[in-house]
Amino acid sequence: MADDDGDGFRATCPRCDAEITGEETACPECDLTFLDEDDGLSDEAVQAMLDDVDVDDLDSPAPGRIGAPATVRLFVGLAITAPLAPLVVFVALAVVPLPTWAAVALGTAAWTLPGYLLARPLVPTQIVANGLLLVGVVLSTTPLTVTAGRALVGTDASDVGALGANVADAGPLFLTFGLVVLVVGAVVRRHALSTRARWERDAAEGPRE
C-alpha cells in the first residue's frame, strides 16, 4: 500500500506494513509475493490489499458520522416521491379542470416538497420506507379524496374527465394497490430501523481495529 507521510508517498507491504521500495517482487519481511508470472498482481497480494481495506465496512457509514450524506438522502427522497407527481395531478384533475401550467406546478410541488421532507432520516432505507408509506396512503385514499373534493367544490362528475362518475367502482382497485404498497413500506421500514440501530451501535463501540 502507499501512504502519505507528509514528505511524500511511502510504499508498504499490504500484509505486514513493512516499508518497501516498490521494486521488490516479494516482501522482505513476510515473503508476500507481489507479482505473478505475468508481472501482474498476485492473488496473494490482491487478497492482502482487500484484507487491509476491510471490505466488510463498506456498507457502513464513515467513522464519526452516522448515516448517508445529505445529497444521497435527498436523491433517494426525490426518487421515491416521483410517483406522487402524476398521482396528485390525477386527483386534482378528477375534482376540477386545471390549466396545463397549474397541473405542472402542482405535480412539481407534490414531487419535490415531500422528497425534501422525507430526506431527513439518516438511513436511506428509512427514506424509501417512509416514501412507500406516503404513496400507499395517497393511493388508498384517492377515491375518497376525489369524492370529498367534488362535494366541497360542487363539481359535477360528468364534467370531469378523470374517473368521471366511476369513483366508487375504482375504489377497490386503488385500495388494493395502496394496501400492497403500505405493507411493503412497513417491511422496508422495519429493516431500516434495524439498520439504523446497528449503525448507532457500531458508532458507540467505535471503529474496529
JSON list of C-alpha atoms in Angstrom, two decimals:
[
{"chain": "A", "resi": 1, "resn": "MET", "atom": "CA", "xyz": [0.00, 0.00, 0.00]},
{"chain": "A", "resi": 2, "resn": "ALA", "atom": "CA", "xyz": [1.06, 3.66, -0.47]},
{"chain": "A", "resi": 3, "resn": "ASP", "atom": "CA", "xyz": [0.83, 6.11, 2.42]},
{"chain": "A", "resi": 4, "resn": "ASP", "atom": "CA", "xyz": [1.44, 9.85, 2.50]},
{"chain": "A", "resi": 5, "resn": "ASP", "atom": "CA", "xyz": [3.78, 10.56, 5.45]},
{"chain": "A", "resi": 6, "resn": "GLY", "atom": "CA", "xyz": [3.95, 14.31, 4.80]},
{"chain": "A", "resi": 7, "resn": "ASP", "atom": "CA", "xyz": [7.25, 14.21, 2.89]},
{"chain": "A", "resi": 8, "resn": "GLY", "atom": "CA", "xyz": [5.93, 12.08, 0.05]},
{"chain": "A", "resi": 9, "resn": "PHE", "atom": "CA", "xyz": [4.44, 8.68, -0.56]},
{"chain": "A", "resi": 10, "resn": "ARG", "atom": "CA", "xyz": [5.78, 5.67, 1.30]},
{"chain": "A", "resi": 11, "resn": "ALA", "atom": "CA", "xyz": [5.19, 2.18, -0.11]},
{"chain": "A", "resi": 12, "resn": "THR", "atom": "CA", "xyz": [4.38, -0.52, 2.41]},
{"chain": "A", "resi": 13, "resn": "CYS", "atom": "CA", "xyz": [3.52, -4.19, 2.31]},
{"chain": "A", "resi": 14, "resn": "PRO", "atom": "CA", "xyz": [-0.27, -4.68, 2.48]},
{"chain": "A", "resi": 15, "resn": "ARG", "atom": "CA", "xyz": [0.14, -7.70, 4.77]},
{"chain": "A", "resi": 16, "resn": "CYS", "atom": "CA", "xyz": [2.74, -6.69, 7.39]},
{"chain": "A", "resi": 17, "resn": "ASP", "atom": "CA", "xyz": [3.06, -2.94, 6.66]},
{"chain": "A", "resi": 18, "resn": "ALA", "atom": "CA", "xyz": [6.83, -3.22, 6.24]},
{"chain": "A", "resi": 19, "resn": "GLU", "atom": "CA", "xyz": [8.39, -0.39, 4.24]},
{"chain": "A", "resi": 20, "resn": "ILE", "atom": "CA", "xyz": [9.43, -1.35, 0.70]},
{"chain": "A", "resi": 21, "resn": "THR", "atom": "CA", "xyz": [10.96, 0.47, -2.25]},
{"chain": "A", "resi": 22, "resn": "GLY", "atom": "CA", "xyz": [8.33, -0.66, -4.74]},
{"chain": "A", "resi": 23, "resn": "GLU", "atom": "CA", "xyz": [10.85, -2.58, -6.83]},
{"chain": "A", "resi": 24, "resn": "GLU", "atom": "CA", "xyz": [10.74, -5.84, -4.88]},
{"chain": "A", "resi": 25, "resn": "THR", "atom": "CA", "xyz": [8.85, -8.85, -6.19]},
{"chain": "A", "resi": 26, "resn": "ALA", "atom": "CA", "xyz": [8.23, -10.06, -2.64]},
{"chain": "A", "resi": 27, "resn": "CYS", "atom": "CA", "xyz": [8.13, -8.56, 0.84]},
{"chain": "A", "resi": 28, "resn": "PRO", "atom": "CA", "xyz": [11.47, -8.94, 2.66]},
{"chain": "A", "resi": 29, "resn": "GLU", "atom": "CA", "xyz": [9.66, -9.34, 6.00]},
{"chain": "A", "resi": 30, "resn": "CYS", "atom": "CA", "xyz": [6.70, -11.69, 5.40]},
{"chain": "A", "resi": 31, "resn": "ASP", "atom": "CA", "xyz": [7.67, -13.10, 1.96]},
{"chain": "A", "resi": 32, "resn": "LEU", "atom": "CA", "xyz": [4.38, -11.97, 0.39]},
{"chain": "A", "resi": 33, "resn": "THR", "atom": "CA", "xyz": [4.72, -12.34, -3.38]},
{"chain": "A", "resi": 34, "resn": "PHE", "atom": "CA", "xyz": [3.68, -9.13, -5.12]},
{"chain": "A", "resi": 35, "resn": "LEU", "atom": "CA", "xyz": [3.81, -10.18, -8.78]},
{"chain": "A", "resi": 36, "resn": "ASP", "atom": "CA", "xyz": [2.74, -13.29, -10.64]},
{"chain": "A", "resi": 37, "resn": "GLU", "atom": "CA", "xyz": [4.42, -14.89, -13.65]},
{"chain": "A", "resi": 38, "resn": "ASP", "atom": "CA", "xyz": [2.83, -12.32, -15.99]},
{"chain": "A", "resi": 39, "resn": "ASP", "atom": "CA", "xyz": [4.13, -9.38, -13.93]},
{"chain": "A", "resi": 40, "resn": "GLY", "atom": "CA", "xyz": [0.63, -8.65, -12.66]},
{"chain": "A", "resi": 41, "resn": "LEU", "atom": "CA", "xyz": [-0.53, -8.51, -9.06]},
{"chain": "A", "resi": 42, "resn": "SER", "atom": "CA", "xyz": [-0.55, -11.94, -7.49]},
{"chain": "A", "resi": 43, "resn": "ASP", "atom": "CA", "xyz": [-3.68, -13.37, -5.92]},
{"chain": "A", "resi": 44, "resn": "GLU", "atom": "CA", "xyz": [-1.97, -13.21, -2.52]},
{"chain": "A", "resi": 45, "resn": "ALA", "atom": "CA", "xyz": [-1.23, -9.50, -2.94]},
{"chain": "A", "resi": 46, "resn": "VAL", "atom": "CA", "xyz": [-4.78, -8.72, -4.05]},
{"chain": "A", "resi": 47, "resn": "GLN", "atom": "CA", "xyz": [-6.22, -10.61, -1.08]},
{"chain": "A", "resi": 48, "resn": "ALA", "atom": "CA", "xyz": [-3.85, -8.82, 1.30]},
{"chain": "A", "resi": 49, "resn": "MET", "atom": "CA", "xyz": [-4.96, -5.45, -0.10]},
{"chain": "A", "resi": 50, "resn": "LEU", "atom": "CA", "xyz": [-8.62, -6.37, 0.36]},
{"chain": "A", "resi": 51, "resn": "ASP", "atom": "CA", "xyz": [-7.95, -7.50, 3.92]},
{"chain": "A", "resi": 52, "resn": "ASP", "atom": "CA", "xyz": [-6.11, -4.24, 4.59]},
{"chain": "A", "resi": 53, "resn": "VAL", "atom": "CA", "xyz": [-9.05, -2.18, 3.32]},
{"chain": "A", "resi": 54, "resn": "ASP", "atom": "CA", "xyz": [-11.54, -4.30, 5.33]},
{"chain": "A", "resi": 55, "resn": "VAL", "atom": "CA", "xyz": [-14.28, -4.54, 2.72]},
{"chain": "A", "resi": 56, "resn": "ASP", "atom": "CA", "xyz": [-16.80, -5.62, 5.37]},
{"chain": "A", "resi": 57, "resn": "ASP", "atom": "CA", "xyz": [-17.04, -1.97, 6.43]},
{"chain": "A", "resi": 58, "resn": "LEU", "atom": "CA", "xyz": [-18.01, -0.62, 3.00]},
{"chain": "A", "resi": 59, "resn": "ASP", "atom": "CA", "xyz": [-21.75, -0.81, 3.77]},
{"chain": "A", "resi": 60, "resn": "SER", "atom": "CA", "xyz": [-21.35, 1.20, 6.97]},
{"chain": "A", "resi": 61, "resn": "PRO", "atom": "CA", "xyz": [-21.10, 4.98, 7.31]},
{"chain": "A", "resi": 62, "resn": "ALA", "atom": "CA", "xyz": [-17.75, 6.66, 7.71]},
{"chain": "A", "resi": 63, "resn": "PRO", "atom": "CA", "xyz": [-16.26, 6.76, 11.23]},
{"chain": "A", "resi": 64, "resn": "GLY", "atom": "CA", "xyz": [-17.61, 9.63, 13.29]},
{"chain": "A", "resi": 65, "resn": "ARG", "atom": "CA", "xyz": [-20.70, 10.02, 11.10]},
{"chain": "A", "resi": 66, "resn": "ILE", "atom": "CA", "xyz": [-23.94, 8.06, 11.39]},
{"chain": "A", "resi": 67, "resn": "GLY", "atom": "CA", "xyz": [-25.95, 7.98, 8.17]},
{"chain": "A", "resi": 68, "resn": "ALA", "atom": "CA", "xyz": [-25.56, 8.73, 4.49]},
{"chain": "A", "resi": 69, "resn": "PRO", "atom": "CA", "xyz": [-24.52, 12.16, 3.10]},
{"chain": "A", "resi": 70, "resn": "ALA", "atom": "CA", "xyz": [-27.28, 14.74, 2.69]},
{"chain": "A", "resi": 71, "resn": "THR", "atom": "CA", "xyz": [-27.02, 14.71, -1.12]},
{"chain": "A", "resi": 72, "resn": "VAL", "atom": "CA", "xyz": [-27.54, 10.95, -1.23]},
{"chain": "A", "resi": 73, "resn": "ARG", "atom": "CA", "xyz": [-30.53, 11.18, 1.10]},
{"chain": "A", "resi": 74, "resn": "LEU", "atom": "CA", "xyz": [-32.06, 13.98, -0.99]},
{"chain": "A", "resi": 75, "resn": "PHE", "atom": "CA", "xyz": [-31.61, 11.96, -4.19]},
{"chain": "A", "resi": 76, "resn": "VAL", "atom": "CA", "xyz": [-33.30, 8.93, -2.59]},
{"chain": "A", "resi": 77, "resn": "GLY", "atom": "CA", "xyz": [-36.13, 11.10, -1.28]},
{"chain": "A", "resi": 78, "resn": "LEU", "atom": "CA", "xyz": [-36.80, 12.64, -4.69]},
{"chain": "A", "resi": 79, "resn": "ALA", "atom": "CA", "xyz": [-36.62, 9.25, -6.38]},
{"chain": "A", "resi": 80, "resn": "ILE", "atom": "CA", "xyz": [-39.15, 7.59, -4.07]},
{"chain": "A", "resi": 81, "resn": "THR", "atom": "CA", "xyz": [-41.63, 10.51, -4.22]},
{"chain": "A", "resi": 82, "resn": "ALA", "atom": "CA", "xyz": [-41.61, 10.82, -8.02]},
{"chain": "A", "resi": 83, "resn": "PRO", "atom": "CA", "xyz": [-44.87, 8.78, -8.35]},
{"chain": "A", "resi": 84, "resn": "LEU", "atom": "CA", "xyz": [-46.66, 11.38, -6.25]},
{"chain": "A", "resi": 85, "resn": "ALA", "atom": "CA", "xyz": [-46.47, 13.97, -9.04]},
{"chain": "A", "resi": 86, "resn": "PRO", "atom": "CA", "xyz": [-48.79, 12.23, -11.55]},
{"chain": "A", "resi": 87, "resn": "LEU", "atom": "CA", "xyz": [-50.93, 10.78, -8.75]},
{"chain": "A", "resi": 88, "resn": "VAL", "atom": "CA", "xyz": [-51.66, 14.15, -7.13]},
{"chain": "A", "resi": 89, "resn": "VAL", "atom": "CA", "xyz": [-52.28, 15.76, -10.53]},
{"chain": "A", "resi": 90, "resn": "PHE", "atom": "CA", "xyz": [-54.68, 12.92, -11.36]},
{"chain": "A", "resi": 91, "resn": "VAL", "atom": "CA", "xyz": [-56.61, 13.52, -8.14]},
{"chain": "A", "resi": 92, "resn": "ALA", "atom": "CA", "xyz": [-56.76, 17.26, -8.78]},
{"chain": "A", "resi": 93, "resn": "LEU", "atom": "CA", "xyz": [-57.98, 16.80, -12.36]},
{"chain": "A", "resi": 94, "resn": "ALA", "atom": "CA", "xyz": [-60.64, 14.38, -11.10]},
{"chain": "A", "resi": 95, "resn": "VAL", "atom": "CA", "xyz": [-62.01, 17.17, -8.92]},
{"chain": "A", "resi": 96, "resn": "VAL", "atom": "CA", "xyz": [-61.66, 20.30, -11.04]},
{"chain": "A", "resi": 97, "resn": "PRO", "atom": "CA", "xyz": [-60.30, 21.08, -14.51]},
{"chain": "A", "resi": 98, "resn": "LEU", "atom": "CA", "xyz": [-56.85, 22.69, -14.36]},
{"chain": "A", "resi": 99, "resn": "PRO", "atom": "CA", "xyz": [-54.81, 24.57, -16.96]},
{"chain": "A", "resi": 100, "resn": "THR", "atom": "CA", "xyz": [-51.58, 22.90, -18.04]},
{"chain": "A", "resi": 101, "resn": "TRP", "atom": "CA", "xyz": [-49.30, 25.30, -16.18]},
{"chain": "A", "resi": 102, "resn": "ALA", "atom": "CA", "xyz": [-51.22, 24.75, -12.93]},
{"chain": "A", "resi": 103, "resn": "ALA", "atom": "CA", "xyz": [-51.08, 20.97, -13.32]},
{"chain": "A", "resi": 104, "resn": "VAL", "atom": "CA", "xyz": [-47.31, 21.11, -13.95]},
{"chain": "A", "resi": 105, "resn": "ALA", "atom": "CA", "xyz": [-46.76, 23.37, -10.94]},
{"chain": "A", "resi": 106, "resn": "LEU", "atom": "CA", "xyz": [-48.90, 21.14, -8.72]},
{"chain": "A", "resi": 107, "resn": "GLY", "atom": "CA", "xyz": [-47.10, 17.99, -9.87]},
{"chain": "A", "resi": 108, "resn": "THR", "atom": "CA", "xyz": [-43.68, 19.56, -9.30]},
{"chain": "A", "resi": 109, "resn": "ALA", "atom": "CA", "xyz": [-44.64, 20.66, -5.79]},
{"chain": "A", "resi": 110, "resn": "ALA", "atom": "CA", "xyz": [-46.15, 17.25, -5.00]},
{"chain": "A", "resi": 111, "resn": "TRP", "atom": "CA", "xyz": [-42.85, 15.65, -6.02]},
{"chain": "A", "resi": 112, "resn": "THR", "atom": "CA", "xyz": [-40.15, 17.96, -4.65]},
{"chain": "A", "resi": 113, "resn": "LEU", "atom": "CA", "xyz": [-41.65, 19.06, -1.33]},
{"chain": "A", "resi": 114, "resn": "PRO", "atom": "CA", "xyz": [-42.30, 15.55, 0.07]},
{"chain": "A", "resi": 115, "resn": "GLY", "atom": "CA", "xyz": [-38.95, 14.41, -1.36]},
{"chain": "A", "resi": 116, "resn": "TYR", "atom": "CA", "xyz": [-37.14, 17.16, 0.53]},
{"chain": "A", "resi": 117, "resn": "LEU", "atom": "CA", "xyz": [-39.01, 16.50, 3.77]},
{"chain": "A", "resi": 118, "resn": "LEU", "atom": "CA", "xyz": [-38.53, 12.73, 3.58]},
{"chain": "A", "resi": 119, "resn": "ALA", "atom": "CA", "xyz": [-34.75, 13.14, 3.09]},
{"chain": "A", "resi": 120, "resn": "ARG", "atom": "CA", "xyz": [-34.24, 13.98, 6.77]},
{"chain": "A", "resi": 121, "resn": "PRO", "atom": "CA", "xyz": [-33.76, 10.43, 8.15]},
{"chain": "A", "resi": 122, "resn": "LEU", "atom": "CA", "xyz": [-30.10, 9.41, 8.18]},
{"chain": "A", "resi": 123, "resn": "VAL", "atom": "CA", "xyz": [-30.69, 5.92, 6.78]},
{"chain": "A", "resi": 124, "resn": "PRO", "atom": "CA", "xyz": [-31.60, 5.85, 3.04]},
{"chain": "A", "resi": 125, "resn": "THR", "atom": "CA", "xyz": [-33.67, 2.69, 3.53]},
{"chain": "A", "resi": 126, "resn": "GLN", "atom": "CA", "xyz": [-35.83, 4.57, 6.03]},
{"chain": "A", "resi": 127, "resn": "ILE", "atom": "CA", "xyz": [-36.39, 7.30, 3.43]},
{"chain": "A", "resi": 128, "resn": "VAL", "atom": "CA", "xyz": [-37.57, 4.65, 0.97]},
{"chain": "A", "resi": 129, "resn": "ALA", "atom": "CA", "xyz": [-39.86, 3.14, 3.60]},
{"chain": "A", "resi": 130, "resn": "ASN", "atom": "CA", "xyz": [-41.41, 6.48, 4.51]},
{"chain": "A", "resi": 131, "resn": "GLY", "atom": "CA", "xyz": [-41.89, 7.28, 0.83]},
{"chain": "A", "resi": 132, "resn": "LEU", "atom": "CA", "xyz": [-43.64, 3.96, 0.21]},
{"chain": "A", "resi": 133, "resn": "LEU", "atom": "CA", "xyz": [-45.92, 4.56, 3.19]},
{"chain": "A", "resi": 134, "resn": "LEU", "atom": "CA", "xyz": [-46.81, 8.01, 1.87]},
{"chain": "A", "resi": 135, "resn": "VAL", "atom": "CA", "xyz": [-47.52, 6.71, -1.64]},
{"chain": "A", "resi": 136, "resn": "GLY", "atom": "CA", "xyz": [-49.60, 3.88, -0.17]},
{"chain": "A", "resi": 137, "resn": "VAL", "atom": "CA", "xyz": [-51.71, 6.30, 1.86]},
{"chain": "A", "resi": 138, "resn": "VAL", "atom": "CA", "xyz": [-52.30, 8.56, -1.16]},
{"chain": "A", "resi": 139, "resn": "LEU", "atom": "CA", "xyz": [-53.26, 5.58, -3.33]},
{"chain": "A", "resi": 140, "resn": "SER", "atom": "CA", "xyz": [-55.63, 4.13, -0.74]},
{"chain": "A", "resi": 141, "resn": "THR", "atom": "CA", "xyz": [-57.42, 7.41, -0.15]},
{"chain": "A", "resi": 142, "resn": "THR", "atom": "CA", "xyz": [-57.59, 8.61, -3.77]},
{"chain": "A", "resi": 143, "resn": "PRO", "atom": "CA", "xyz": [-61.29, 7.74, -4.39]},
{"chain": "A", "resi": 144, "resn": "LEU", "atom": "CA", "xyz": [-62.31, 9.20, -1.01]},
{"chain": "A", "resi": 145, "resn": "THR", "atom": "CA", "xyz": [-60.29, 12.36, -1.70]},
{"chain": "A", "resi": 146, "resn": "VAL", "atom": "CA", "xyz": [-61.88, 12.76, -5.12]},
{"chain": "A", "resi": 147, "resn": "THR", "atom": "CA", "xyz": [-65.39, 12.29, -3.73]},
{"chain": "A", "resi": 148, "resn": "ALA", "atom": "CA", "xyz": [-64.78, 14.74, -0.87]},
{"chain": "A", "resi": 149, "resn": "GLY", "atom": "CA", "xyz": [-63.18, 17.25, -3.21]},
{"chain": "A", "resi": 150, "resn": "ARG", "atom": "CA", "xyz": [-66.08, 17.16, -5.63]},
{"chain": "A", "resi": 151, "resn": "ALA", "atom": "CA", "xyz": [-68.57, 17.60, -2.80]},
{"chain": "A", "resi": 152, "resn": "LEU", "atom": "CA", "xyz": [-66.56, 20.50, -1.43]},
{"chain": "A", "resi": 153, "resn": "VAL", "atom": "CA", "xyz": [-66.28, 22.45, -4.68]},
{"chain": "A", "resi": 154, "resn": "GLY", "atom": "CA", "xyz": [-69.62, 21.28, -6.09]},
{"chain": "A", "resi": 155, "resn": "THR", "atom": "CA", "xyz": [-68.16, 19.66, -9.21]},
{"chain": "A", "resi": 156, "resn": "ASP", "atom": "CA", "xyz": [-70.46, 17.67, -11.45]},
{"chain": "A", "resi": 157, "resn": "ALA", "atom": "CA", "xyz": [-68.85, 14.27, -12.10]},
{"chain": "A", "resi": 158, "resn": "SER", "atom": "CA", "xyz": [-69.96, 14.34, -15.72]},
{"chain": "A", "resi": 159, "resn": "ASP", "atom": "CA", "xyz": [-67.88, 17.47, -16.29]},
{"chain": "A", "resi": 160, "resn": "VAL", "atom": "CA", "xyz": [-64.62, 15.93, -15.11]},
{"chain": "A", "resi": 161, "resn": "GLY", "atom": "CA", "xyz": [-62.63, 13.56, -17.30]},
{"chain": "A", "resi": 162, "resn": "ALA", "atom": "CA", "xyz": [-60.51, 11.73, -14.71]},
{"chain": "A", "resi": 163, "resn": "LEU", "atom": "CA", "xyz": [-62.55, 8.86, -13.20]},
{"chain": "A", "resi": 164, "resn": "GLY", "atom": "CA", "xyz": [-65.77, 10.58, -14.21]},
{"chain": "A", "resi": 165, "resn": "ALA", "atom": "CA", "xyz": [-68.71, 9.16, -12.30]},
{"chain": "A", "resi": 166, "resn": "ASN", "atom": "CA", "xyz": [-66.92, 5.84, -11.66]},
{"chain": "A", "resi": 167, "resn": "VAL", "atom": "CA", "xyz": [-65.19, 6.80, -8.42]},
{"chain": "A", "resi": 168, "resn": "ALA", "atom": "CA", "xyz": [-66.89, 4.08, -6.39]},
{"chain": "A", "resi": 169, "resn": "ASP", "atom": "CA", "xyz": [-66.05, 1.41, -8.98]},
{"chain": "A", "resi": 170, "resn": "ALA", "atom": "CA", "xyz": [-62.36, 2.39, -8.93]},
{"chain": "A", "resi": 171, "resn": "GLY", "atom": "CA", "xyz": [-62.22, 2.43, -5.13]},
{"chain": "A", "resi": 172, "resn": "PRO", "atom": "CA", "xyz": [-61.34, -1.26, -4.55]},
{"chain": "A", "resi": 173, "resn": "LEU", "atom": "CA", "xyz": [-58.55, -1.11, -7.13]},
{"chain": "A", "resi": 174, "resn": "PHE", "atom": "CA", "xyz": [-56.92, 1.95, -5.57]},
{"chain": "A", "resi": 175, "resn": "LEU", "atom": "CA", "xyz": [-57.39, 0.49, -2.08]},
{"chain": "A", "resi": 176, "resn": "THR", "atom": "CA", "xyz": [-55.80, -2.83, -3.04]},
{"chain": "A", "resi": 177, "resn": "PHE", "atom": "CA", "xyz": [-52.73, -1.26, -4.64]},
{"chain": "A", "resi": 178, "resn": "GLY", "atom": "CA", "xyz": [-52.45, 1.17, -1.75]},
{"chain": "A", "resi": 179, "resn": "LEU", "atom": "CA", "xyz": [-52.51, -1.59, 0.85]},
{"chain": "A", "resi": 180, "resn": "VAL", "atom": "CA", "xyz": [-49.86, -3.56, -1.04]},
{"chain": "A", "resi": 181, "resn": "VAL", "atom": "CA", "xyz": [-47.57, -0.53, -1.09]},
{"chain": "A", "resi": 182, "resn": "LEU", "atom": "CA", "xyz": [-48.26, 0.09, 2.60]},
{"chain": "A", "resi": 183, "resn": "VAL", "atom": "CA", "xyz": [-47.30, -3.47, 3.51]},
{"chain": "A", "resi": 184, "resn": "VAL", "atom": "CA", "xyz": [-44.08, -3.24, 1.51]},
{"chain": "A", "resi": 185, "resn": "GLY", "atom": "CA", "xyz": [-43.32, 0.10, 3.13]},
{"chain": "A", "resi": 186, "resn": "ALA", "atom": "CA", "xyz": [-43.85, -1.36, 6.61]},
{"chain": "A", "resi": 187, "resn": "VAL", "atom": "CA", "xyz": [-41.48, -4.25, 5.87]},
{"chain": "A", "resi": 188, "resn": "VAL", "atom": "CA", "xyz": [-38.81, -1.91, 4.50]},
{"chain": "A", "resi": 189, "resn": "ARG", "atom": "CA", "xyz": [-39.22, 0.42, 7.48]},
{"chain": "A", "resi": 190, "resn": "ARG", "atom": "CA", "xyz": [-38.66, -2.44, 9.90]},
{"chain": "A", "resi": 191, "resn": "HIS", "atom": "CA", "xyz": [-35.43, -3.29, 8.09]},
{"chain": "A", "resi": 192, "resn": "ALA", "atom": "CA", "xyz": [-34.41, 0.39, 8.07]},
{"chain": "A", "resi": 193, "resn": "LEU", "atom": "CA", "xyz": [-34.88, 0.77, 11.81]},
{"chain": "A", "resi": 194, "resn": "SER", "atom": "CA", "xyz": [-32.79, -2.36, 12.35]},
{"chain": "A", "resi": 195, "resn": "THR", "atom": "CA", "xyz": [-30.06, -0.93, 10.13]},
{"chain": "A", "resi": 196, "resn": "ARG", "atom": "CA", "xyz": [-30.06, 2.37, 11.99]},
{"chain": "A", "resi": 197, "resn": "ALA", "atom": "CA", "xyz": [-29.83, 0.59, 15.33]},
{"chain": "A", "resi": 198, "resn": "ARG", "atom": "CA", "xyz": [-26.82, -1.36, 14.05]},
{"chain": "A", "resi": 199, "resn": "TRP", "atom": "CA", "xyz": [-25.13, 1.84, 12.81]},
{"chain": "A", "resi": 200, "resn": "GLU", "atom": "CA", "xyz": [-25.68, 3.54, 16.16]},
{"chain": "A", "resi": 201, "resn": "ARG", "atom": "CA", "xyz": [-24.35, 0.51, 18.00]},
{"chain": "A", "resi": 202, "resn": "ASP", "atom": "CA", "xyz": [-21.25, 0.38, 15.78]},
{"chain": "A", "resi": 203, "resn": "ALA", "atom": "CA", "xyz": [-20.69, 4.12, 16.27]},
{"chain": "A", "resi": 204, "resn": "ALA", "atom": "CA", "xyz": [-20.94, 3.74, 20.04]},
{"chain": "A", "resi": 205, "resn": "GLU", "atom": "CA", "xyz": [-18.44, 0.88, 20.03]},
{"chain": "A", "resi": 206, "resn": "GLY", "atom": "CA", "xyz": [-16.01, 2.88, 17.90]},
{"chain": "A", "resi": 207, "resn": "PRO", "atom": "CA", "xyz": [-14.10, 1.84, 14.75]},
{"chain": "A", "resi": 208, "resn": "ARG", "atom": "CA", "xyz": [-12.87, -1.71, 14.59]},
{"chain": "A", "resi": 209, "resn": "GLU", "atom": "CA", "xyz": [-9.13, -2.20, 14.87]}
]
